[in-house]
C-alpha cells in the first residue's frame, strides 16, 4: 500500500484545497484529503473542547471519523468539525507584543477584594 | 441437543462473528488511519453482538458450553452464518458493499426482534440496533462515495456488486429454525430492497437483475472461504486447547 499519510501539527497546517473540490474526486488519496479540527462537548452544558485533528474528504466524513476516532470511550455528546484552513492563528513571533504587556498588570485579576466568609465558590 | 431457539441464536451470532472477523482483517491495513479505526470499531460492535447471542445460547445449552467453546470449537459444518458474511474482503469497495448489504438486512431484522416475545432476544436487538444504525449510515455513505466517485471506483463497485449479489438471496430464504424470529421474510426483503435500491440509485450503480442465488450457509453448507477463516480464528485453541491469556 503506497498511501502516504502526512501528520500535521499546530502551526504546520498545509494550504490545501477545500472539501468536495473536483481534485479530491479525481485523485482520492489521503494526502489530498483536507485536515479537519475536531471539537467535542463532553456533556451537556460544557463547552466544546479541541480534541485533535483528522483527515476527511468532506464535513460528513469528518464528523463520522471524529465519532470513531475521538468518542470511542464515551468522551462526547456533541461534535463540531471545522476545516483547519479556516482557523486563523496568532503568529508565535508576535508573542512578545501580544502577551507580555499583560505580565505586569496583575491588578486585572480580581485578587484584591476581601470576600465575606458567607460567600462560597468564588 | 440443539433446539430451534439455540440454533437460531447460533445463526445470529455466527453471522456477526464471521463478519467481524472479516472486517478485523483490515485492522492496520485500512486505506487511511481514520477509516481503519472506523471499520475496526464496527468489527468490535459485531463481536459484541456475537457474544450476546452466544452467551444466551450457552446458558440454554447447559452442558458446559460457553461462548468461547461456541466460537473456537465448532467445525465449519456447525456454523450457521449466511454465505454473504464469509465472502473475502476483496478491495475496500467490496468490503464496504458487503457491510452495507448486511447492515441493510440487520436493520429491519433487529427492528422487528426488538419487540420479540423473548425478552433476552428483544434486549439484544434493541442494544444492537443503535450500532447497526451507524453501520448502515457509514457503509451507505461509502457506497455512494465510491459508486458516484471516479470511473475506477465506480467500476470496482460494479464488480463488487457482481461478486456479492448472488449471496443476498439467502438472507430472505428462511431456514426452519428461523421460525423462532417470527418475522415474515417477505417484509424483511421489501425493507432491505427499498434501502438498497435507494442507496444504489444515489451511488449511480445499477440494481442487479435476476440471477442465480447461492444458498446453504444457514444449513452449515459453506463456501471454501469459511474453512480458511475458521482455521485462523480457531488456531490458538486448536493448537493449545484450553489456553488462556
PDB file of C-alpha atoms in Angstrom, chain B residues 3-10 12-13 49 52-54 56-57 59-60 109-129 177-183:
ATOM      1  CA  UNK B   3     -33.359 -26.721  19.955  1.00  0.00           C
ATOM      2  CA  UNK B   4     -34.527 -24.367  17.237  1.00  0.00           C
ATOM      3  CA  UNK B   5     -34.023 -21.471  19.609  1.00  0.00           C
ATOM      4  CA  UNK B   6     -30.374 -22.372  20.200  1.00  0.00           C
ATOM      5  CA  UNK B   7     -29.723 -22.892  16.503  1.00  0.00           C
ATOM      6  CA  UNK B   8     -31.349 -19.572  15.752  1.00  0.00           C
ATOM      7  CA  UNK B   9     -29.122 -17.847  18.326  1.00  0.00           C
ATOM      8  CA  UNK B  10     -26.066 -19.538  16.825  1.00  0.00           C
ATOM      9  CA  UNK B  12     -27.444 -14.818  14.580  1.00  0.00           C
ATOM     10  CA  UNK B  13     -24.132 -14.930  16.446  1.00  0.00           C
ATOM     11  CA  UNK B  49     -23.431  -8.737  19.349  1.00  0.00           C
ATOM     12  CA  UNK B  52     -24.642 -11.644  23.499  1.00  0.00           C
ATOM     13  CA  UNK B  53     -26.123 -14.305  21.245  1.00  0.00           C
ATOM     14  CA  UNK B  54     -23.544 -16.934  22.202  1.00  0.00           C
ATOM     15  CA  UNK B  56     -27.608 -16.710  25.690  1.00  0.00           C
ATOM     16  CA  UNK B  57     -27.205 -19.876  23.597  1.00  0.00           C
ATOM     17  CA  UNK B  59     -26.925 -20.570  29.018  1.00  0.00           C
ATOM     18  CA  UNK B  60     -29.681 -22.565  27.302  1.00  0.00           C
ATOM     19  CA  UNK B 109     -34.382  -7.549  11.312  1.00  0.00           C
ATOM     20  CA  UNK B 110     -33.354  -6.030  14.651  1.00  0.00           C
ATOM     21  CA  UNK B 111     -36.170  -3.530  14.445  1.00  0.00           C
ATOM     22  CA  UNK B 112     -38.576  -6.454  14.417  1.00  0.00           C
ATOM     23  CA  UNK B 113     -36.649  -8.503  17.005  1.00  0.00           C
ATOM     24  CA  UNK B 114     -36.728  -5.520  19.345  1.00  0.00           C
ATOM     25  CA  UNK B 115     -40.309  -6.454  20.167  1.00  0.00           C
ATOM     26  CA  UNK B 116     -39.726 -10.220  20.218  1.00  0.00           C
ATOM     27  CA  UNK B 117     -41.627 -12.049  22.985  1.00  0.00           C
ATOM     28  CA  UNK B 118     -38.319 -13.468  24.276  1.00  0.00           C
ATOM     29  CA  UNK B 119     -37.045 -10.645  26.498  1.00  0.00           C
ATOM     30  CA  UNK B 120     -33.376 -11.523  26.033  1.00  0.00           C
ATOM     31  CA  UNK B 121     -33.595 -11.519  22.244  1.00  0.00           C
ATOM     32  CA  UNK B 122     -35.538  -8.248  22.381  1.00  0.00           C
ATOM     33  CA  UNK B 123     -32.914  -6.663  24.642  1.00  0.00           C
ATOM     34  CA  UNK B 124     -30.001  -7.803  22.451  1.00  0.00           C
ATOM     35  CA  UNK B 125     -31.756  -6.457  19.353  1.00  0.00           C
ATOM     36  CA  UNK B 126     -32.580  -3.116  20.967  1.00  0.00           C
ATOM     37  CA  UNK B 127     -28.966  -2.600  22.013  1.00  0.00           C
ATOM     38  CA  UNK B 128     -27.550  -3.739  18.685  1.00  0.00           C
ATOM     39  CA  UNK B 129     -29.958  -1.655  16.633  1.00  0.00           C
ATOM     40  CA  UNK B 177     -35.104 -22.595  12.872  1.00  0.00           C
ATOM     41  CA  UNK B 178     -35.784 -19.020  11.783  1.00  0.00           C
ATOM     42  CA  UNK B 179     -39.434 -19.509  12.642  1.00  0.00           C
ATOM     43  CA  UNK B 180     -38.211 -18.516  16.121  1.00  0.00           C
ATOM     44  CA  UNK B 181     -37.816 -14.972  14.839  1.00  0.00           C
ATOM     45  CA  UNK B 182     -41.487 -14.952  13.843  1.00  0.00           C
ATOM     46  CA  UNK B 183     -40.830 -12.465  11.066  1.00  0.00           C
TER      47      UNK B 183
END
